[in-house]
Amino acid sequence: MATPIVWWTEPWNTGAPVDVAGAWNVWQPVALIAVTTAFLIVSLSYMLGVFFNLDGLRKWAKAEFYQACASAVLVVFLLFMMDVMVNQGFQTMIGGMNPYKRAYAYLDGVMESLYAVYTNVYTVNFPLEFLTTFSFYFNAAGLDFSPFELVLSPVVEQLHFQAHVVTMAAITTAAQRALLHLFYNVGFSLFIPAGVLLRIFPWTRGAGGLLIAIGIGLSIVYPVMFTYVSLMSENPSEVKNQANQLGNSIGNFNLSDYGACASDFQTATDVATQRVLSPQLRNASAWILGWLSGIWLKIFYYPMLVLIVTFTFIRTIAPLLGADITDIGQGIIQIL
């Protein structure tokens, strides 16, 4: 029998997501103070260079002045970007939804479709597998006879396969949703504020630029790419209708039918031939098999494509923010 699984329409993150705007508001004054401190250090260094006639210190102060200006522009840009993300901006451009809501809607739609398919497959498989266990004893011949096992086993095994694929797909989709929720919580509220602070000082500028690039990629590029992926997904209601046709094909098989089948060979034969082998059940099962053959595109290939685009963006923009990924990678390797 198809093994029942613990199903959830909401994963472990049942609570409200982190308040991104509130988290950034805590770091906003810290970032501004850090930028002001950078200008103060540059000014003092330049004055000391002029006072003691230290040409190297003056050149260093001039170079750091441009870096401080870049940090100030970056902070202003991030403040503007935060306002766009948490207020109107993207929500207006994509039909009143921010990109994260669109990404959640895509994954939730896939999960709803999988849930509908699994429940109906399980509903149909239960009476079918029950019939395959029937064994009739013939006194005259002195042997047991299982008439339905040979006929129904191919259908039962097909339903087992469908339940297995749906279970694996549900686990993968739940993992994708958990990953999306993780990015939502740590993108703006962790990587970008920490990156702004590290970007201020020359010794940590590379790490800060990398954190900012990661924050922008995870907070903007990753969910926005899901808006394009969602355009290639069908309406979950269509999948539910087809799955319900499979569940209805068994004709509301109930406990009284079990007793009738167990006591009357003719009743069991009618159920096996008229309900189980009906065109409605075969057509609905064939449609679900076709849909499951393409489910891996929705839960693996498309999300993997989104991750590839996101990390390509991070790798491209990180050098513009002062991060040398090659040096950072070599440093990590040396530490390990």
Tab-separated table of C-alpha atoms in Angstrom:
chain	number	residue	atom	x	y	z
A	1	MET	CA	0.000	0.000	0.000
A	2	ALA	CA	1.183	3.514	-0.684
A	3	THR	CA	2.807	4.679	2.524
A	4	PRO	CA	1.067	7.699	4.110
A	5	ILE	CA	3.293	10.673	4.787
A	6	VAL	CA	3.001	13.523	7.252
A	7	TRP	CA	1.801	16.322	5.011
A	8	TRP	CA	2.037	20.015	5.633
A	9	THR	CA	0.823	22.946	3.580
A	10	GLU	CA	3.004	25.249	5.676
A	11	PRO	CA	6.619	24.241	6.462
A	12	TRP	CA	8.496	24.841	9.685
A	13	ASN	CA	8.387	28.620	9.213
A	14	THR	CA	4.787	29.043	10.331
A	15	GLY	CA	5.544	32.304	12.114
A	16	ALA	CA	5.601	35.677	10.443
A	17	PRO	CA	8.807	36.418	8.511
A	18	VAL	CA	11.271	38.835	10.014
A	19	ASP	CA	10.380	42.517	9.769
A	20	VAL	CA	12.988	43.523	7.197
A	21	ALA	CA	12.301	47.236	7.448
A	22	GLY	CA	12.542	47.142	11.223
A	23	ALA	CA	15.782	45.166	11.169
A	24	TRP	CA	17.339	47.629	8.749
A	25	ASN	CA	16.172	50.606	10.802
A	26	VAL	CA	18.312	49.284	13.657
A	27	TRP	CA	21.408	49.189	11.447
A	28	GLN	CA	20.709	52.396	9.509
A	29	PRO	CA	22.116	54.853	12.106
A	30	VAL	CA	25.069	52.526	12.717
A	31	ALA	CA	25.906	52.546	9.008
A	32	LEU	CA	25.635	56.339	8.846
A	33	ILE	CA	27.869	56.702	11.913
A	34	ALA	CA	30.393	54.346	10.312
A	35	VAL	CA	30.456	56.440	7.127
A	36	THR	CA	30.932	59.602	9.180
A	37	THR	CA	33.740	57.903	11.101
A	38	ALA	CA	35.435	56.973	7.830
A	39	PHE	CA	35.383	60.618	6.698
A	40	LEU	CA	36.742	61.655	10.103
A	41	ILE	CA	39.642	59.186	9.871
A	42	VAL	CA	40.436	60.343	6.328
A	43	SER	CA	40.362	64.006	7.358
A	44	LEU	CA	42.637	63.453	10.348
A	45	SER	CA	45.040	61.372	8.262
A	46	TYR	CA	45.244	64.042	5.571
A	47	MET	CA	45.843	66.802	8.134
A	48	LEU	CA	48.603	64.772	9.784
A	49	GLY	CA	50.151	64.134	6.380
A	50	VAL	CA	50.188	67.837	5.586
A	51	PHE	CA	51.408	68.841	9.055
A	52	PHE	CA	54.303	66.360	9.122
A	53	ASN	CA	54.862	66.540	5.356
A	54	LEU	CA	54.190	62.819	4.872
A	55	ASP	CA	53.509	62.384	1.179
A	56	GLY	CA	52.544	58.709	1.516
A	57	LEU	CA	49.975	59.440	4.201
A	58	ARG	CA	48.443	62.219	2.095
A	59	LYS	CA	48.110	59.889	-0.905
A	60	TRP	CA	46.569	57.211	1.270
A	61	ALA	CA	44.103	59.731	2.718
A	62	LYS	CA	43.095	60.886	-0.771
A	63	ALA	CA	42.514	57.311	-1.896
A	64	GLU	CA	40.494	56.537	1.216
A	65	PHE	CA	38.474	59.714	0.707
A	66	TYR	CA	37.155	58.314	-2.587
A	67	GLN	CA	36.409	55.012	-0.886
A	68	ALA	CA	34.531	56.842	1.876
A	69	CYS	CA	32.532	58.709	-0.785
A	70	ALA	CA	31.753	55.388	-2.464
A	71	SER	CA	30.594	53.969	0.871
A	72	ALA	CA	28.365	56.989	1.453
A	73	VAL	CA	26.808	56.642	-2.007
A	74	LEU	CA	26.341	52.929	-1.381
A	75	VAL	CA	24.551	53.544	1.923
A	76	VAL	CA	22.214	56.076	0.283
A	77	PHE	CA	21.542	53.623	-2.547
A	78	LEU	CA	20.748	50.838	-0.086
A	79	LEU	CA	18.395	53.098	1.858
A	80	PHE	CA	16.562	53.903	-1.371
A	81	MET	CA	16.504	50.226	-2.360
A	82	MET	CA	15.043	49.284	1.013
A	83	ASP	CA	12.268	51.811	0.530
A	84	VAL	CA	11.532	50.369	-2.902
A	85	MET	CA	11.488	46.784	-1.656
A	86	VAL	CA	9.375	47.195	1.480
A	87	ASN	CA	6.957	49.808	0.167
A	88	GLN	CA	5.766	50.184	-3.447
A	89	GLY	CA	8.496	49.658	-6.062
A	90	PHE	CA	8.422	46.036	-7.154
A	91	GLN	CA	4.916	45.511	-5.812
A	92	THR	CA	3.564	47.970	-8.377
A	93	MET	CA	5.633	46.556	-11.232
A	94	ILE	CA	4.538	42.928	-10.776
A	95	GLY	CA	0.869	43.410	-10.052
A	96	GLY	CA	0.654	44.412	-6.420
A	97	MET	CA	2.948	41.671	-5.092
A	98	ASN	CA	6.479	41.929	-3.843
A	99	PRO	CA	8.867	39.357	-5.365
A	100	TYR	CA	9.013	37.211	-2.243
A	101	LYS	CA	5.244	36.819	-2.160
A	102	ARG	CA	5.379	35.787	-5.804
A	103	ALA	CA	8.060	33.196	-5.053
A	104	TYR	CA	6.069	31.857	-2.094
A	105	ALA	CA	2.955	31.660	-4.289
A	106	TYR	CA	4.838	29.606	-6.895
A	107	LEU	CA	6.144	27.046	-4.390
A	108	ASP	CA	2.842	26.916	-2.484
A	109	GLY	CA	1.015	26.243	-5.765
A	110	VAL	CA	3.312	23.315	-6.489
A	111	MET	CA	2.794	21.992	-2.947
A	112	GLU	CA	-1.001	22.258	-3.252
A	113	SER	CA	-0.903	20.324	-6.521
A	114	LEU	CA	1.258	17.603	-4.978
A	115	TYR	CA	-1.071	17.394	-1.984
A	116	ALA	CA	-4.124	16.954	-4.210
A	117	VAL	CA	-2.419	14.251	-6.270
A	118	TYR	CA	-1.162	12.324	-3.242
A	119	THR	CA	-4.467	12.278	-1.351
A	120	ASN	CA	-6.383	11.045	-4.396
A	121	VAL	CA	-3.747	8.447	-5.283
A	122	TYR	CA	-3.887	7.140	-1.724
A	123	THR	CA	-7.700	7.122	-1.765
A	124	VAL	CA	-7.782	5.036	-4.941
A	125	ASN	CA	-4.905	2.738	-4.029
A	126	PHE	CA	-6.385	1.633	-0.700
A	127	PRO	CA	-9.390	-0.346	-2.028
A	128	LEU	CA	-7.408	-1.626	-5.012
A	129	GLU	CA	-4.683	-3.092	-2.861
A	130	PHE	CA	-7.365	-4.454	-0.573
A	131	LEU	CA	-8.867	-6.391	-3.485
A	132	THR	CA	-5.488	-7.821	-4.510
A	133	THR	CA	-5.253	-9.554	-1.121
A	134	PHE	CA	-8.470	-11.530	-1.676
A	135	SER	CA	-7.963	-15.279	-1.841
A	136	PHE	CA	-10.789	-17.750	-2.543
A	137	TYR	CA	-10.463	-21.406	-1.561
A	138	PHE	CA	-11.966	-24.061	-3.821
A	139	ASN	CA	-12.780	-27.222	-1.902
A	140	ALA	CA	-13.089	-29.347	-5.014
A	141	ALA	CA	-9.640	-28.455	-6.301
A	142	GLY	CA	-8.086	-27.966	-2.884
A	143	LEU	CA	-6.284	-24.742	-3.743
A	144	ASP	CA	-6.402	-20.983	-3.151
A	145	PHE	CA	-7.230	-18.650	-5.994
A	146	SER	CA	-6.446	-14.885	-6.074
A	147	PRO	CA	-8.350	-13.648	-9.121
A	148	PHE	CA	-7.738	-9.916	-8.697
A	149	GLU	CA	-4.023	-9.896	-7.971
A	150	LEU	CA	-3.018	-10.522	-11.566
A	151	VAL	CA	-5.476	-7.971	-12.949
A	152	LEU	CA	-5.031	-5.179	-10.411
A	153	SER	CA	-1.325	-5.438	-9.554
A	154	PRO	CA	-0.200	-3.325	-12.567
A	155	VAL	CA	-2.597	-0.557	-11.538
A	156	VAL	CA	-1.518	-0.767	-7.891
A	157	GLU	CA	2.179	-0.632	-8.765
A	158	GLN	CA	1.552	2.378	-10.968
A	159	LEU	CA	-0.149	4.138	-8.063
A	160	HIS	CA	2.766	3.183	-5.793
A	161	PHE	CA	5.151	4.807	-8.247
A	162	GLN	CA	3.034	7.966	-8.382
A	163	ALA	CA	2.931	8.179	-4.578
A	164	HIS	CA	6.715	7.736	-4.385
A	165	VAL	CA	7.383	10.486	-6.931
A	166	VAL	CA	4.953	12.849	-5.198
A	167	THR	CA	6.583	12.192	-1.813
A	168	MET	CA	10.078	12.973	-3.116
A	169	ALA	CA	8.770	16.039	-4.937
A	170	ALA	CA	7.021	17.289	-1.788
A	171	ILE	CA	10.219	16.978	0.268
A	172	THR	CA	12.189	18.852	-2.405
A	173	THR	CA	9.574	21.604	-2.631
A	174	ALA	CA	9.502	22.021	1.149
A	175	ALA	CA	13.304	22.343	1.140
A	176	GLN	CA	13.088	25.007	-1.583
A	177	ARG	CA	10.545	26.943	0.449
A	178	ALA	CA	12.681	26.722	3.579
A	179	LEU	CA	15.665	28.018	1.577
A	180	LEU	CA	13.566	30.904	0.268
A	181	HIS	CA	12.466	31.752	3.798
A	182	LEU	CA	16.084	31.660	4.992
A	183	PHE	CA	17.131	34.098	2.256
A	184	TYR	CA	14.213	36.368	3.136
A	185	ASN	CA	15.306	36.515	6.759
A	186	VAL	CA	19.063	36.985	6.331
A	187	GLY	CA	19.349	38.954	3.070
A	188	PHE	CA	18.595	42.533	4.022
A	189	SER	CA	18.673	42.086	7.761
A	190	LEU	CA	22.093	40.401	8.051
A	191	PHE	CA	24.343	40.437	4.989
A	192	ILE	CA	23.778	44.011	3.798
A	193	PRO	CA	24.064	45.833	7.173
A	194	ALA	CA	27.160	43.837	8.115
A	195	GLY	CA	28.594	44.396	4.649
A	196	VAL	CA	28.087	48.157	4.892
A	197	LEU	CA	29.991	48.260	8.173
A	198	LEU	CA	32.871	46.136	6.884
A	199	ARG	CA	32.973	48.117	3.636
A	200	ILE	CA	33.902	51.286	5.529
A	201	PHE	CA	37.361	50.144	6.652
A	202	PRO	CA	40.180	49.295	4.236
A	203	TRP	CA	41.185	46.068	6.024
A	204	THR	CA	37.718	44.545	5.706
A	205	ARG	CA	36.567	46.240	2.492
A	206	GLY	CA	36.735	43.084	0.404
A	207	ALA	CA	34.680	41.038	2.858
A	208	GLY	CA	32.165	43.867	3.178
A	209	GLY	CA	31.733	44.149	-0.577
A	210	LEU	CA	31.203	40.412	-0.830
A	211	LEU	CA	28.552	40.442	1.921
A	212	ILE	CA	26.720	43.302	0.208
A	213	ALA	CA	26.787	41.441	-3.107
A	214	ILE	CA	25.455	38.303	-1.425
A	215	GLY	CA	22.724	40.301	0.321
A	216	ILE	CA	21.585	41.986	-2.905
A	217	GLY	CA	21.639	38.693	-4.789
A	218	LEU	CA	19.666	36.764	-2.182
A	219	SER	CA	17.235	39.585	-1.382
A	220	ILE	CA	16.433	40.856	-4.883
A	221	VAL	CA	17.725	38.680	-7.713
A	222	TYR	CA	16.677	35.327	-6.216
A	223	PRO	CA	12.992	36.172	-5.576
A	224	VAL	CA	12.655	38.272	-8.751
A	225	MET	CA	13.792	35.306	-10.855
A	226	PHE	CA	10.958	33.275	-9.354
A	227	THR	CA	8.482	35.737	-10.896
A	228	TYR	CA	9.668	34.589	-14.325
A	229	VAL	CA	9.609	30.938	-13.302
A	230	SER	CA	6.023	31.269	-12.093
A	231	LEU	CA	4.945	32.295	-15.596
A	232	MET	CA	5.803	28.771	-16.779
A	233	SER	CA	3.617	27.041	-14.176
A	234	GLU	CA	0.059	25.849	-14.686
A	235	ASN	CA	-2.879	26.767	-12.491
A	236	PRO	CA	-3.002	24.462	-9.417
A	237	SER	CA	-6.784	24.183	-9.806
A	238	GLU	CA	-6.291	22.273	-13.075
A	239	VAL	CA	-4.141	19.688	-11.310
A	240	LYS	CA	-6.673	19.439	-8.472
A	241	ASN	CA	-9.513	18.784	-10.937
A	242	GLN	CA	-7.604	15.990	-12.650
A	243	ALA	CA	-6.562	14.498	-9.309
A	244	ASN	CA	-10.161	14.618	-8.072
A	245	GLN	CA	-11.259	12.751	-11.191
A	246	LEU	CA	-8.895	9.966	-10.181
A	247	GLY	CA	-10.307	9.922	-6.649
A	248	ASN	CA	-13.911	9.962	-7.877
A	249	SER	CA	-13.292	7.137	-10.345
A	250	ILE	CA	-13.430	4.546	-7.575
A	251	GLY	CA	-17.033	5.527	-6.900
A	252	ASN	CA	-16.833	6.495	-3.210
A	253	PHE	CA	-15.700	3.073	-2.044
A	254	ASN	CA	-16.578	2.772	1.678
A	255	LEU	CA	-16.415	0.281	4.532
A	256	SER	CA	-19.666	-1.441	3.566
A	257	ASP	CA	-18.133	-2.241	0.190
A	258	TYR	CA	-15.253	-4.019	1.912
A	259	GLY	CA	-17.673	-6.342	3.659
A	260	ALA	CA	-19.634	-6.994	0.476
A	261	CYS	CA	-16.479	-7.812	-1.478
A	262	ALA	CA	-15.215	-10.119	1.242
A	263	SER	CA	-18.443	-12.135	1.342
A	264	ASP	CA	-19.516	-12.099	-2.293
A	265	PHE	CA	-17.253	-12.953	-5.231
A	266	GLN	CA	-19.603	-11.293	-7.735
A	267	THR	CA	-19.548	-7.972	-5.860
A	268	ALA	CA	-15.759	-8.008	-5.744
A	269	THR	CA	-15.671	-8.789	-9.465
A	270	ASP	CA	-17.992	-5.870	-10.243
A	271	VAL	CA	-15.825	-3.477	-8.238
A	272	ALA	CA	-12.650	-4.707	-9.916
A	273	THR	CA	-13.986	-4.560	-13.469
A	274	GLN	CA	-16.458	-1.668	-13.456
A	275	ARG	CA	-14.708	0.759	-11.100
A	276	VAL	CA	-11.020	-0.091	-11.063
A	277	LEU	CA	-10.675	-0.780	-14.774
A	278	SER	CA	-12.978	2.050	-15.822
A	279	PRO	CA	-11.835	4.480	-18.554
A	280	GLN	CA	-12.166	7.376	-16.095
A	281	LEU	CA	-9.580	5.876	-13.732
A	282	ARG	CA	-7.178	4.956	-16.529
A	283	ASN	CA	-7.409	8.375	-18.160
A	284	ALA	CA	-6.970	10.260	-14.882
A	285	SER	CA	-4.020	8.079	-13.877
A	286	ALA	CA	-2.384	8.567	-17.283
A	287	TRP	CA	-2.782	12.355	-16.986
A	288	ILE	CA	-1.179	12.352	-13.532
A	289	LEU	CA	1.730	10.267	-14.824
A	290	GLY	CA	2.274	12.808	-17.580
A	291	TRP	CA	2.139	15.678	-15.095
A	292	LEU	CA	4.577	13.963	-12.741
A	293	SER	CA	7.045	13.461	-15.578
A	294	GLY	CA	7.431	17.243	-15.767
A	295	ILE	CA	7.290	18.035	-12.049
A	296	TRP	CA	11.069	17.877	-11.729
A	297	LEU	CA	11.334	20.881	-14.023
A	298	LYS	CA	9.238	22.882	-11.564
A	299	ILE	CA	10.903	21.757	-8.336
A	300	PHE	CA	14.507	21.139	-9.387
A	301	TYR	CA	15.511	22.552	-12.779
A	302	TYR	CA	13.804	25.953	-12.493
A	303	PRO	CA	14.963	26.613	-8.879
A	304	MET	CA	18.470	25.455	-9.821
A	305	LEU	CA	18.406	27.903	-12.732
A	306	VAL	CA	17.370	30.650	-10.300
A	307	LEU	CA	20.306	29.795	-8.013
A	308	ILE	CA	22.748	29.794	-10.937
A	309	VAL	CA	21.589	33.247	-12.060
A	310	THR	CA	21.770	34.514	-8.470
A	311	PHE	CA	25.326	33.319	-7.852
A	312	THR	CA	26.416	34.567	-11.282
A	313	PHE	CA	25.082	37.995	-10.327
A	314	ILE	CA	26.933	37.864	-6.989
A	315	ARG	CA	30.176	36.905	-8.700
A	316	THR	CA	29.762	39.720	-11.250
A	317	ILE	CA	28.849	42.538	-8.874
A	318	ALA	CA	31.219	41.639	-6.021
A	319	PRO	CA	34.355	43.129	-7.711
A	320	LEU	CA	32.450	46.379	-8.325
A	321	LEU	CA	31.898	46.628	-4.562
A	322	GLY	CA	35.564	46.057	-3.771
A	323	ALA	CA	35.513	42.311	-3.171
A	324	ASP	CA	38.141	40.062	-4.721
A	325	ILE	CA	36.494	36.655	-4.644
A	326	THR	CA	39.696	34.958	-5.768
A	327	ASP	CA	41.749	36.341	-2.878
A	328	ILE	CA	38.981	35.601	-0.383
A	329	GLY	CA	38.686	32.034	-1.656
A	330	GLN	CA	42.435	31.493	-1.452
A	331	GLY	CA	42.463	32.890	2.084
A	332	ILE	CA	39.701	30.508	3.148
A	333	ILE	CA	41.576	27.587	1.596
A	334	GLN	CA	44.760	28.567	3.451
A	335	ILE	CA	42.851	28.766	6.736
A	336	LEU	CA	41.380	25.319	6.168
